CSV table of C-alpha atoms and ligand atoms in Angstrom, one decimal:
chain,number,residue,atom,x,y,z
A,1,MET,CA,39.8,7.9,27.7
A,2,CYS,CA,36.7,5.5,27.4
A,3,ILE,CA,33.0,6.3,29.0
A,4,THR,CA,30.8,3.5,29.5
A,5,ILE,CA,27.3,4.9,29.0
A,6,GLU,CA,25.1,3.0,31.8
A,7,SER,CA,21.7,2.9,31.7
A,8,ASP,CA,19.0,2.7,34.5
A,9,MET,CA,16.0,2.2,34.0
A,10,THR,CA,15.1,-0.2,36.3
A,11,GLN,CA,12.6,1.9,38.6
A,12,GLN,CA,11.0,3.8,35.6
A,13,PRO,CA,7.7,2.0,34.6
A,14,VAL,CA,7.9,1.0,31.3
A,15,LYS,CA,7.8,3.9,28.1
A,16,VAL,CA,8.2,3.1,24.7
A,17,ARG,CA,7.6,5.1,21.5
A,18,PHE,CA,7.2,4.7,17.8
A,19,ALA,CA,8.6,7.1,16.3
A,20,PRO,CA,8.2,7.9,12.2
A,21,SER,CA,9.2,10.1,10.6
A,22,PRO,CA,5.8,11.0,7.5
A,23,THR,CA,7.4,10.4,4.4
A,24,GLY,CA,3.6,9.1,2.5
A,25,TYR,CA,3.3,5.3,3.9
A,26,LEU,CA,4.1,3.3,7.0
A,27,HIS,CA,6.8,0.6,5.6
A,28,VAL,CA,6.6,-3.1,6.7
A,29,GLY,CA,9.5,-2.6,8.3
A,30,GLY,CA,8.3,0.4,10.3
A,31,LEU,CA,5.3,-1.5,11.3
A,32,ARG,CA,7.5,-4.4,12.9
A,33,THR,CA,8.9,-1.8,15.1
A,34,ALA,CA,5.9,0.3,15.6
A,35,LEU,CA,4.5,-3.8,16.3
A,36,TYR,CA,7.2,-5.2,19.0
A,37,ASN,CA,7.1,-1.4,20.6
A,38,TYR,CA,3.5,-2.2,21.2
A,39,LEU,CA,3.9,-5.7,22.2
A,40,PHE,CA,7.1,-4.7,24.9
A,41,ALA,CA,4.8,-2.1,26.7
A,42,ARG,CA,1.5,-4.6,27.1
A,43,LYS,CA,3.7,-7.6,28.2
A,44,HIS,CA,5.3,-5.2,30.6
A,45,GLY,CA,2.0,-2.8,31.4
A,46,GLY,CA,4.3,0.3,30.5
A,47,ILE,CA,2.6,2.9,27.6
A,48,VAL,CA,2.9,2.8,24.0
A,49,VAL,CA,3.4,6.2,22.4
A,50,LEU,CA,3.5,7.3,18.9
A,51,ARG,CA,5.4,10.3,17.8
A,52,ILE,CA,5.7,11.8,14.8
A,53,GLU,CA,9.2,12.9,13.5
A,54,ASP,CA,8.5,15.7,11.1
A,55,THR,CA,11.0,17.9,11.7
A,56,ASP,CA,12.9,17.5,8.1
A,57,ARG,CA,10.1,20.1,6.2
A,58,SER,CA,12.1,19.0,2.8
A,59,ARG,CA,10.3,15.3,3.3
A,60,TYR,CA,6.7,16.6,4.1
A,61,VAL,CA,4.3,14.8,2.7
A,62,GLU,CA,0.5,16.0,2.4
A,63,GLY,CA,-1.7,13.3,4.5
A,64,ALA,CA,1.6,11.1,5.7
A,65,VAL,CA,0.6,11.1,9.4
A,66,GLU,CA,-3.3,10.6,9.0
A,67,ASN,CA,-2.3,7.6,6.4
A,68,LEU,CA,0.3,6.4,8.8
A,69,ILE,CA,-2.0,6.0,11.5
A,70,THR,CA,-4.9,4.4,9.6
A,71,SER,CA,-2.1,1.9,8.4
A,72,LEU,CA,-1.7,1.3,12.5
A,73,GLU,CA,-4.8,1.0,13.4
A,74,TRP,CA,-5.9,-0.8,10.5
A,75,ALA,CA,-2.9,-3.8,11.9
A,76,GLY,CA,-5.0,-3.2,15.8
A,77,LEU,CA,-1.8,-1.4,17.1
A,78,HIS,CA,-3.5,1.3,19.8
A,79,PHE,CA,-1.4,4.2,21.2
A,80,ASP,CA,-1.7,5.1,24.7
A,81,GLU,CA,-0.3,8.5,24.1
A,82,GLY,CA,-0.2,10.3,20.6
A,83,PRO,CA,-0.8,13.3,18.6
A,84,LYS,CA,-4.9,12.1,17.8
A,85,GLN,CA,-5.0,11.0,21.3
A,86,GLY,CA,-3.2,13.6,23.1
A,87,GLY,CA,-1.8,12.8,26.5
A,88,PRO,CA,0.5,14.2,29.5
A,89,VAL,CA,3.6,15.1,27.0
A,90,GLY,CA,2.6,16.9,24.0
A,91,PRO,CA,2.3,17.6,21.3
A,92,TYR,CA,3.6,14.7,19.7
A,93,THR,CA,4.2,15.9,16.6
A,94,GLN,CA,8.0,17.6,16.5
A,95,SER,CA,7.8,20.2,14.5
A,96,GLU,CA,4.9,21.5,17.5
A,97,ARG,CA,7.5,21.2,20.1
A,98,THR,CA,10.6,23.3,18.6
A,99,ALA,CA,10.8,25.9,20.9
A,100,LEU,CA,12.1,23.3,23.2
A,101,TYR,CA,15.0,22.3,20.9
A,102,ARG,CA,16.2,25.4,20.3
A,103,ASP,CA,16.2,26.3,24.2
A,104,HIS,CA,18.4,22.8,24.4
A,105,VAL,CA,21.0,24.4,21.5
A,106,THR,CA,21.3,27.5,23.8
A,107,GLN,CA,21.8,25.6,26.5
A,108,LEU,CA,24.8,23.0,24.7
A,109,LEU,CA,25.8,25.9,23.5
A,110,ASP,CA,26.4,28.6,26.9
A,111,GLU,CA,27.7,25.1,27.9
A,112,GLY,CA,30.8,24.8,25.4
A,113,LYS,CA,29.4,21.5,24.4
A,114,ALA,CA,28.0,22.6,20.9
A,115,TYR,CA,29.5,25.5,18.7
A,116,ARG,CA,27.6,27.2,15.8
A,117,CYS,CA,29.6,26.8,12.4
A,118,PHE,CA,28.6,29.5,9.5
A,119,CYS,CA,30.2,27.2,6.7
A,120,THR,CA,27.6,27.4,3.5
A,121,PRO,CA,26.4,24.6,1.4
A,122,GLU,CA,28.9,25.3,-1.0
A,123,GLU,CA,31.5,25.0,1.2
A,124,LEU,CA,31.3,22.0,2.8
A,125,GLU,CA,30.0,20.3,-0.4
A,126,ASP,CA,33.9,21.6,-2.0
A,127,ALA,CA,35.4,20.2,1.3
A,128,ARG,CA,33.4,16.7,0.9
A,129,ALA,CA,34.3,16.6,-2.7
A,130,ARG,CA,38.0,17.2,-2.3
A,131,GLN,CA,37.7,14.4,0.9
A,132,GLN,CA,36.5,11.9,-2.0
A,133,GLU,CA,39.2,12.8,-4.0
A,134,GLU,CA,42.2,12.0,-1.6
A,135,ARG,CA,39.8,8.9,-0.2
A,136,ARG,CA,40.1,10.4,2.8
A,137,GLU,CA,37.0,10.2,5.2
A,138,GLN,CA,33.6,12.0,4.8
A,139,ALA,CA,33.2,14.2,7.9
A,140,TYR,CA,33.5,17.6,8.6
A,141,ASP,CA,36.5,19.2,9.1
A,142,ARG,CA,35.1,20.9,11.9
A,143,ARG,CA,37.0,24.4,10.9
A,144,CYS,CA,34.3,26.2,12.8
A,145,ARG,CA,35.6,24.5,16.1
A,146,ALA,CA,38.0,27.1,16.0
A,147,LEU,CA,36.4,30.6,16.0
A,148,SER,CA,37.2,33.5,18.2
A,149,GLU,CA,34.0,34.9,20.7
A,150,ASP,CA,35.0,38.2,17.8
A,151,ASP,CA,35.0,35.9,14.8
A,152,ILE,CA,30.9,34.6,16.1
A,153,ARG,CA,30.0,38.3,17.4
A,154,SER,CA,30.4,40.0,14.0
A,155,ARG,CA,29.1,37.1,12.2
A,156,LEU,CA,25.9,36.9,14.1
A,157,GLN,CA,25.9,40.9,14.0
A,158,THR,CA,25.7,40.9,10.0
A,159,GLY,CA,22.8,38.4,10.3
A,160,THR,CA,24.8,35.2,8.5
A,161,PRO,CA,23.1,31.8,8.6
A,162,TYR,CA,24.4,29.5,11.0
A,163,THR,CA,23.8,26.1,11.9
A,164,VAL,CA,24.8,24.4,15.3
A,165,ARG,CA,26.9,21.9,15.8
A,166,MET,CA,27.9,19.0,18.7
A,167,LYS,CA,30.9,19.1,20.2
A,168,VAL,CA,32.1,15.4,19.9
A,169,PRO,CA,35.5,15.1,22.0
A,170,LEU,CA,39.1,14.4,20.1
A,171,GLY,CA,40.2,11.4,21.2
A,172,GLY,CA,38.6,8.2,23.1
A,173,GLN,CA,35.3,6.2,22.9
A,174,LEU,CA,32.4,5.5,24.0
A,175,GLN,CA,30.4,1.8,25.4
A,176,PHE,CA,27.4,1.1,25.3
A,177,HIS,CA,24.9,-2.0,25.9
A,178,ASP,CA,22.3,-3.1,23.1
A,179,LEU,CA,19.4,-5.7,24.7
A,180,ILE,CA,20.1,-7.1,21.3
A,181,ARG,CA,23.1,-6.9,20.4
A,182,GLY,CA,25.6,-6.8,23.9
A,183,GLU,CA,28.5,-4.7,24.6
A,184,VAL,CA,29.1,-1.9,22.0
A,185,SER,CA,32.6,0.3,21.6
A,186,VAL,CA,32.5,3.2,19.1
A,187,HIS,CA,35.4,5.3,18.9
A,188,TYR,CA,34.6,8.7,18.6
A,189,ASP,CA,37.1,9.7,16.0
A,190,VAL,CA,34.5,7.5,13.8
A,191,ILE,CA,31.7,10.6,14.6
A,192,ASP,CA,31.5,13.7,12.2
A,193,ASP,CA,30.9,16.7,14.3
A,194,GLN,CA,26.7,16.5,13.9
A,195,VAL,CA,24.7,19.1,13.4
A,196,LEU,CA,22.1,19.2,15.9
A,197,LEU,CA,20.1,22.9,14.7
A,198,LYS,CA,19.6,23.3,11.0
A,199,SER,CA,20.1,27.1,9.7
A,200,ASP,CA,16.4,27.2,9.4
A,201,GLY,CA,15.8,26.9,13.1
A,202,PHE,CA,14.6,23.4,12.5
A,203,PRO,CA,16.4,21.0,14.5
A,204,THR,CA,17.9,17.5,13.3
A,205,TYR,CA,16.7,14.2,14.0
A,206,HIS,CA,19.7,13.6,16.5
A,207,LEU,CA,18.3,16.2,18.5
A,208,ALA,CA,14.5,16.6,18.6
A,209,ASN,CA,15.2,12.3,19.0
A,210,VAL,CA,17.3,12.8,22.4
A,211,VAL,CA,15.7,15.8,24.0
A,212,ASP,CA,11.9,14.1,22.9
A,213,ASP,CA,12.9,10.4,24.8
A,214,HIS,CA,14.2,12.6,27.3
A,215,HIS,CA,11.4,14.8,28.5
A,216,MET,CA,8.8,12.0,27.2
A,217,GLY,CA,9.9,9.6,30.2
A,218,ILE,CA,11.0,6.9,27.4
A,219,THR,CA,12.5,3.8,29.1
A,220,HIS,CA,13.4,1.9,26.4
A,221,VAL,CA,14.4,2.3,22.9
A,222,ILE,CA,13.2,-0.2,20.0
A,223,ARG,CA,13.9,0.4,16.5
A,224,GLY,CA,15.9,-0.8,13.4
A,225,GLU,CA,19.6,-1.3,13.5
A,226,GLU,CA,19.4,0.9,10.7
A,227,TRP,CA,20.1,3.8,13.8
A,228,LEU,CA,22.4,1.9,14.9
A,229,PRO,CA,25.2,4.0,14.1
A,230,SER,CA,23.8,7.2,15.6
A,231,THR,CA,23.2,6.0,18.2
A,232,ALA,CA,26.8,6.6,19.6
A,233,LYS,CA,25.5,10.4,19.1
A,234,HIS,CA,22.7,10.3,20.9
A,235,LEU,CA,24.4,9.1,24.3
A,236,LEU,CA,26.8,11.4,23.7
A,237,LEU,CA,24.2,13.9,24.1
A,238,TYR,CA,22.7,12.7,27.2
A,239,GLU,CA,25.9,12.7,28.7
A,240,PHE,CA,25.9,16.6,27.8
A,241,PHE,CA,22.5,16.9,29.3
A,242,GLY,CA,23.8,14.5,31.8
A,243,TRP,CA,20.6,12.8,31.6
A,244,ASN,CA,19.7,9.1,32.3
A,245,PRO,CA,19.3,7.5,28.7
A,246,PRO,CA,16.7,4.7,27.9
A,247,GLU,CA,17.7,1.4,27.4
A,248,MET,CA,18.5,0.5,24.0
A,249,ALA,CA,17.4,-2.2,21.3
A,250,HIS,CA,18.3,-2.2,17.8
A,251,LEU,CA,15.8,-4.7,15.8
A,252,PRO,CA,17.7,-7.3,13.1
A,253,LEU,CA,17.3,-5.9,9.5
A,254,LEU,CA,14.2,-6.9,7.4
A,255,LEU,CA,16.1,-8.8,3.5
A,256,ASN,CA,14.7,-9.6,0.6
A,257,GLU,CA,14.8,-13.0,-0.5
A,258,ASP,CA,19.0,-12.5,-1.9
A,259,ARG,CA,19.6,-11.9,1.3
A,260,SER,CA,19.5,-7.8,0.5
A,261,LYS,CA,17.7,-5.3,2.3
A,262,LEU,CA,14.7,-5.4,1.6
A,263,SER,CA,13.9,-2.3,-0.4
A,264,LYS,CA,10.8,-1.7,-3.2
A,265,ARG,CA,12.7,-2.3,-5.8
A,266,GLN,CA,11.8,-6.1,-5.4
A,267,GLY,CA,8.1,-6.1,-4.3
A,268,ASP,CA,5.3,-4.2,-2.1
A,269,VAL,CA,6.8,-2.3,1.3
A,270,ALA,CA,3.8,-0.1,2.1
A,271,VAL,CA,1.3,-1.6,4.7
A,272,GLU,CA,-1.2,-0.6,2.5
A,273,ASP,CA,0.2,-2.3,-0.5
A,274,TYR,CA,-0.5,-5.3,1.1
A,275,ARG,CA,-3.7,-4.7,2.7
A,276,GLU,CA,-5.0,-3.7,-0.9
A,277,LYS,CA,-4.1,-7.1,-1.7
A,278,GLY,CA,-6.4,-8.9,0.5
A,279,PHE,CA,-4.2,-9.4,3.2
A,280,LEU,CA,-5.3,-9.2,6.7
A,281,PRO,CA,-4.2,-7.4,9.2
A,282,GLU,CA,-4.2,-10.6,11.5
A,283,ALA,CA,-1.9,-12.4,9.3
A,284,LEU,CA,0.1,-9.4,8.3
A,285,VAL,CA,0.8,-9.2,12.1
A,286,ASN,CA,1.2,-13.1,13.1
A,287,PHE,CA,4.3,-12.3,9.7
A,288,VAL,CA,5.9,-9.3,10.7
A,289,ALA,CA,5.9,-10.6,14.5
A,290,LEU,CA,7.9,-13.2,13.1
A,291,LEU,CA,10.8,-11.2,11.3
A,292,GLY,CA,13.3,-11.7,13.9
A,293,TRP,CA,11.3,-12.4,16.7
A,294,ASN,CA,10.7,-16.1,17.8
A,295,PRO,CA,8.7,-17.2,20.7
A,296,GLY,CA,11.3,-20.7,21.3
A,297,ASP,CA,9.9,-23.8,19.9
A,298,ASP,CA,8.1,-24.8,16.5
A,299,ARG,CA,4.6,-22.7,17.5
A,300,GLU,CA,4.0,-20.0,14.6
A,301,MET,CA,-0.1,-19.0,14.5
A,302,PHE,CA,-0.5,-15.9,17.2
A,303,THR,CA,-3.2,-13.9,17.6
A,304,LEU,CA,-2.0,-10.1,18.4
A,305,LYS,CA,-3.2,-11.2,21.9
A,306,GLU,CA,-1.2,-14.1,22.1
A,307,LEU,CA,1.7,-12.4,21.2
A,308,GLU,CA,1.0,-9.7,23.6
A,309,GLU,CA,1.6,-12.9,26.5
A,310,GLU,CA,4.6,-14.3,25.1
A,311,PHE,CA,6.4,-11.1,22.8
A,312,SER,CA,10.5,-10.9,25.1
A,313,LEU,CA,13.1,-8.6,23.9
A,314,GLU,CA,15.3,-11.9,24.2
A,315,ARG,CA,13.6,-14.1,22.0
A,316,VAL,CA,15.0,-11.0,19.6
A,317,GLY,CA,17.9,-12.5,17.1
A,318,LYS,CA,20.7,-10.5,15.2
A,319,ALA,CA,20.3,-11.7,11.9
A,320,GLY,CA,18.3,-10.4,8.8
A,321,ALA,CA,15.0,-11.9,8.7
A,322,VAL,CA,13.9,-12.7,5.0
A,323,PHE,CA,10.9,-11.2,4.0
A,324,ASP,CA,9.5,-14.5,2.2
A,325,LEU,CA,6.4,-13.9,0.7
A,326,GLU,CA,5.0,-17.3,0.4
A,327,LYS,CA,4.7,-17.7,4.2
A,328,LEU,CA,2.9,-14.8,4.5
A,329,ARG,CA,0.8,-15.6,1.7
A,330,TRP,CA,0.3,-19.3,3.9
A,331,PHE,CA,-0.5,-16.9,7.1
A,332,ASN,CA,-3.2,-15.0,4.9
A,333,ALA,CA,-4.6,-18.8,4.5
A,334,GLN,CA,-4.2,-19.8,8.0
A,335,HIS,CA,-6.4,-16.9,9.5
A,336,LEU,CA,-8.5,-16.7,6.5
A,337,ARG,CA,-9.8,-19.8,7.7
A,338,ASN,CA,-9.8,-19.0,11.7
A,339,LEU,CA,-11.8,-16.3,11.0
A,340,PRO,CA,-16.0,-16.5,12.4
A,341,ALA,CA,-17.9,-16.9,9.1
A,342,SER,CA,-19.6,-14.0,9.6
A,343,GLN,CA,-16.9,-11.4,9.5
A,344,LEU,CA,-15.4,-13.7,6.1
A,345,ALA,CA,-19.1,-13.7,5.5
A,346,ASP,CA,-18.2,-9.6,5.0
A,347,LEU,CA,-14.7,-10.0,3.5
A,348,CYS,CA,-16.9,-11.8,0.7
A,349,THR,CA,-19.5,-9.7,-0.1
A,350,ARG,CA,-19.4,-8.6,-3.5
A,351,TRP,CA,-18.4,-12.1,-4.6
A,352,LEU,CA,-21.2,-13.2,-2.6
A,353,ASP,CA,-23.5,-10.7,-4.5
A,354,GLU,CA,-22.2,-11.2,-7.7
A,355,ALA,CA,-22.8,-15.5,-7.7
A,356,GLY,CA,-26.4,-14.3,-7.2
A,357,ILE,CA,-26.7,-15.1,-3.1
A,358,ALA,CA,-29.4,-12.7,-1.6
A,359,PRO,CA,-27.1,-10.3,0.8
A,360,GLU,CA,-30.4,-11.3,3.8
A,361,ASP,CA,-29.9,-15.1,3.3
A,362,THR,CA,-27.2,-15.0,5.4
A,363,GLU,CA,-27.6,-18.8,7.0
A,364,LYS,CA,-26.4,-20.2,2.8
A,365,ARG,CA,-23.7,-17.1,2.3
A,366,GLU,CA,-22.7,-18.0,6.1
A,367,ALA,CA,-23.0,-21.7,4.9
A,368,VAL,CA,-21.0,-21.5,1.6
A,369,VAL,CA,-17.9,-18.8,2.9
A,370,ALA,CA,-17.8,-21.7,6.2
A,371,ALA,CA,-17.6,-24.6,3.3
A,372,LEU,CA,-14.9,-22.8,0.8
A,373,GLY,CA,-13.1,-20.7,3.9
A,374,SER,CA,-10.1,-23.3,3.8
A,375,TYR,CA,-10.3,-23.0,0.4
A,376,LEU,CA,-8.7,-19.6,0.3
A,377,THR,CA,-5.9,-16.9,0.6
A,378,PHE,CA,-7.2,-14.2,-0.5
A,379,PRO,CA,-10.9,-13.2,-0.1
A,380,ALA,CA,-11.5,-12.6,-3.9
A,381,ASP,CA,-10.4,-16.5,-4.8
A,382,ILE,CA,-13.4,-17.2,-3.5
A,383,ALA,CA,-14.8,-16.6,-7.2
A,384,ALA,CA,-13.8,-18.8,-8.9
A,385,HIS,CA,-15.5,-21.6,-6.2
A,386,LEU,CA,-18.2,-19.5,-6.5
A,387,SER,CA,-19.1,-19.4,-10.3
A,388,ALA,CA,-18.9,-23.8,-9.9
A,389,LEU,CA,-22.3,-23.1,-7.8
A,390,ALA,CA,-23.9,-20.5,-9.8
A,391,GLU,CA,-27.3,-21.4,-10.8
A,392,GLY,CA,-27.5,-23.3,-14.6
A,393,GLN,CA,-25.7,-26.0,-16.5
A,394,VAL,CA,-21.8,-26.1,-15.7
A,395,GLU,CA,-19.8,-26.1,-19.4
A,396,ILE,CA,-17.1,-28.7,-19.8
A,397,SER,CA,-14.8,-26.3,-21.9
A,398,SER,CA,-11.8,-29.1,-22.3
A,399,GLU,CA,-11.8,-31.7,-24.8
A,400,GLU,CA,-9.5,-34.1,-22.3
A,401,ALA,CA,-12.8,-33.1,-20.0
A,402,ARG,CA,-15.7,-34.7,-22.4
A,403,SER,CA,-13.7,-37.5,-23.5
A,404,LEU,CA,-13.5,-38.6,-19.9
A,405,LEU,CA,-16.9,-37.5,-19.0
A,406,ALA,CA,-17.7,-40.0,-22.2
A,407,GLU,CA,-15.7,-42.9,-20.9
A,408,GLU,CA,-17.7,-46.1,-19.6
A,409,GLU,CA,-16.9,-46.1,-16.6
A,410,SER,CA,-17.9,-42.4,-15.8
A,411,GLN,CA,-21.0,-43.1,-17.4
A,412,GLN,CA,-21.8,-45.8,-14.9
A,413,VAL,CA,-20.5,-43.4,-11.9
A,414,PHE,CA,-23.7,-41.1,-13.4
A,415,LEU,CA,-26.1,-43.6,-13.1
A,416,SER,CA,-25.3,-45.3,-10.0
A,417,PHE,CA,-24.7,-41.8,-8.8
A,418,LEU,CA,-28.4,-40.6,-10.0
A,419,ALA,CA,-30.3,-43.7,-9.2
A,420,LEU,CA,-28.7,-43.3,-5.2
A,421,ALA,CA,-29.1,-39.3,-5.3
A,422,GLU,CA,-33.0,-39.6,-6.7
A,423,GLU,CA,-33.6,-42.2,-3.1
A,424,GLN,CA,-31.4,-39.6,-0.8
A,425,GLU,CA,-33.4,-37.8,1.9
A,426,ASP,CA,-30.7,-35.6,3.3
A,427,TRP,CA,-28.6,-33.9,1.5
A,428,THR,CA,-25.9,-33.3,4.1
A,429,ALA,CA,-22.1,-33.0,2.8
A,430,THR,CA,-21.5,-36.3,4.6
A,431,GLU,CA,-24.1,-37.8,3.2
A,432,ILE,CA,-23.4,-36.8,-0.2
A,433,LYS,CA,-19.7,-38.5,0.7
A,434,ALA,CA,-21.7,-41.9,2.4
A,435,MET,CA,-23.5,-42.0,-0.9
A,436,ILE,CA,-20.6,-41.7,-3.1
A,437,LYS,CA,-18.8,-44.4,-1.5
A,438,ARG,CA,-21.8,-46.2,-2.4
A,439,VAL,CA,-21.0,-45.4,-5.8
A,440,GLN,CA,-17.6,-47.1,-5.5
A,441,LYS,CA,-19.1,-50.0,-4.1
A,442,GLU,CA,-22.3,-50.6,-6.8
A,443,THR,CA,-19.5,-50.0,-10.2
A,444,GLY,CA,-16.3,-51.4,-8.4
A,445,VAL,CA,-14.9,-47.6,-9.8
A,446,LYS,CA,-12.3,-45.4,-7.5
A,447,GLY,CA,-10.0,-42.7,-6.7
A,448,LYS,CA,-9.7,-40.6,-9.2
A,449,GLN,CA,-12.0,-42.1,-11.8
A,450,LEU,CA,-14.4,-42.0,-9.3
A,451,PHE,CA,-14.5,-38.2,-8.1
A,452,MET,CA,-12.6,-36.5,-11.5
A,453,PRO,CA,-16.1,-37.0,-14.0
A,454,LEU,CA,-18.7,-36.7,-10.7
A,455,ARG,CA,-16.8,-33.3,-10.2
A,456,LEU,CA,-16.4,-32.1,-13.3
A,457,ALA,CA,-20.5,-33.0,-14.1
A,458,LEU,CA,-21.0,-31.3,-10.4
A,459,THR,CA,-19.1,-27.7,-11.4
A,460,GLY,CA,-16.8,-27.9,-14.4
A,461,GLU,CA,-13.6,-28.0,-12.7
A,462,GLU,CA,-11.4,-30.6,-12.1
A,463,HIS,CA,-9.9,-29.6,-8.8
A,464,GLY,CA,-11.5,-27.5,-5.4
A,465,PRO,CA,-13.4,-28.0,-2.3
A,466,ASP,CA,-14.2,-30.7,-1.0
A,467,LEU,CA,-17.0,-32.5,-2.8
A,468,GLY,CA,-19.6,-33.7,-0.5
A,469,LEU,CA,-19.6,-30.2,0.2
A,470,LEU,CA,-19.9,-28.6,-3.2
A,471,ALA,CA,-23.2,-30.8,-3.1
A,472,ASN,CA,-24.5,-29.9,-0.6
A,473,LEU,CA,-24.3,-25.6,-2.0
A,474,ILE,CA,-25.6,-26.7,-5.2
A,475,GLY,CA,-28.3,-28.4,-3.9
A,476,LYS,CA,-30.2,-32.0,-4.5
A,477,THR,CA,-32.1,-30.8,-7.6
A,478,GLY,CA,-29.4,-29.1,-9.5
A,479,SER,CA,-26.6,-31.8,-8.5
A,480,ILE,CA,-29.0,-34.4,-10.1
A,481,ALA,CA,-29.4,-31.9,-13.7
A,482,ARG,CA,-26.1,-31.5,-13.8
A,483,VAL,CA,-25.2,-35.6,-12.9
A,484,GLN,CA,-28.1,-35.9,-15.9
A,485,ALA,CA,-26.6,-33.3,-18.6
A,486,GLN,CA,-23.8,-35.9,-19.2
A,487,VAL,CA,-25.0,-39.5,-19.3
A,488,ARG,CA,-25.3,-40.1,-22.5
B,501,LIG,N1,12.1,9.2,12.4
B,501,LIG,C1,12.5,8.0,13.2
B,501,LIG,C2,12.8,7.4,12.2
B,501,LIG,O1,12.0,7.2,10.9
B,501,LIG,C3,13.1,7.3,14.5
B,501,LIG,C4,14.2,6.1,14.6
B,501,LIG,C5,13.9,6.2,15.8
B,501,LIG,O2,12.8,5.6,16.8
B,501,LIG,O3,15.0,6.6,16.9
B,501,LIG,O4,12.3,5.9,11.7
């Protein structure tokens, strides 16, 4: 027998949810799931819910929920309903909804769609070990499914602990449509009689997830591919309860560069790690948006607002998406240079202060970051460029650089520069660049032979931001003094 489970959500206003288990931090994969749900809701004028799935008490981590919420807010994702803001179908934390799950388990027991399992953890472990030894599929052998009413009653009377398992049909298969993966069919014989209620009275993820998605009016379940194997169980539960299931969309896996599943061992996976390293939320969101989705053309730069308009599940692929750190760094550099100068100056406060540019001198601070912004990958990178702007003489540390400065051609460049600079009235970047052109004309020295000694004399560095911008920031007097210091 094959049953096809169809979802009909066409009449319902879109409502989606991000349903993390609070394990201590927000995984970048979780951020992508949250983002896609958020974008899908915004695109369709729907609602996005944050639901905390904390029924596994053994994995409880102090402060984990606050941490999750902080990371989501930092990324700019705001939820319409959730534990903090409340809403019409709360509470939004599963550990506060246990009575609801228990009622549903009672209903399934009464209707013969679930059964009590009195097997002890040791018995289950033994059975698993035997199956492993015999190289058989490891699944519950369903022995409690056959217990008589009397047997069950007497065990209940003696207070024997039990779990409740779902009665998966013994033959046939189930078919459903996934918005990303297409048609999926699963044989019942590979589905275990899943535990729905644990002996501590808490539901398992599977039961709580389905009951909540139904009661919260969720129309589309958008989540990671690792949940695809559980979907058949979930749809079977919808069938048991006689509910219209939501549409399903399983997002492709995130991969390390060697194409293994993205893991902590190969790099950072927590959003907060990226935040601490100086990645901007705009960059991380832009980068993560493109891990699975594409706009259909070669555009790469997107703001959250633009993504809200562009996003569609039709453009999410099936293939795993590689988490390319170099690309993320590139996005960071791009978004940094797009920031308004005042915001960039705020991000660089510490280094501007250290360079002695007074906090009140907003004009100078903003001019400096505007000039240097396009040379940064992280805000902290500005420190290296600022040192070139510090008051006083520059230090030339390498022997090679010192001998370049002493060369005849370099000396001619310096003398010509000094003569022209004295006459120069406007000391803007453009004027300075035009002046350097004149130095080239007068001395006949060009290219690297011209720029390298000037850059070394002015900044002490061999490479760096536009020389006109730097000389402008150093100021006319400072620039003249530095070049003068290199004249033999
Ligand atoms: N609590 C599950 C998780 O931690 C949610 C999976 C789902 O979205 O159904 O990812």
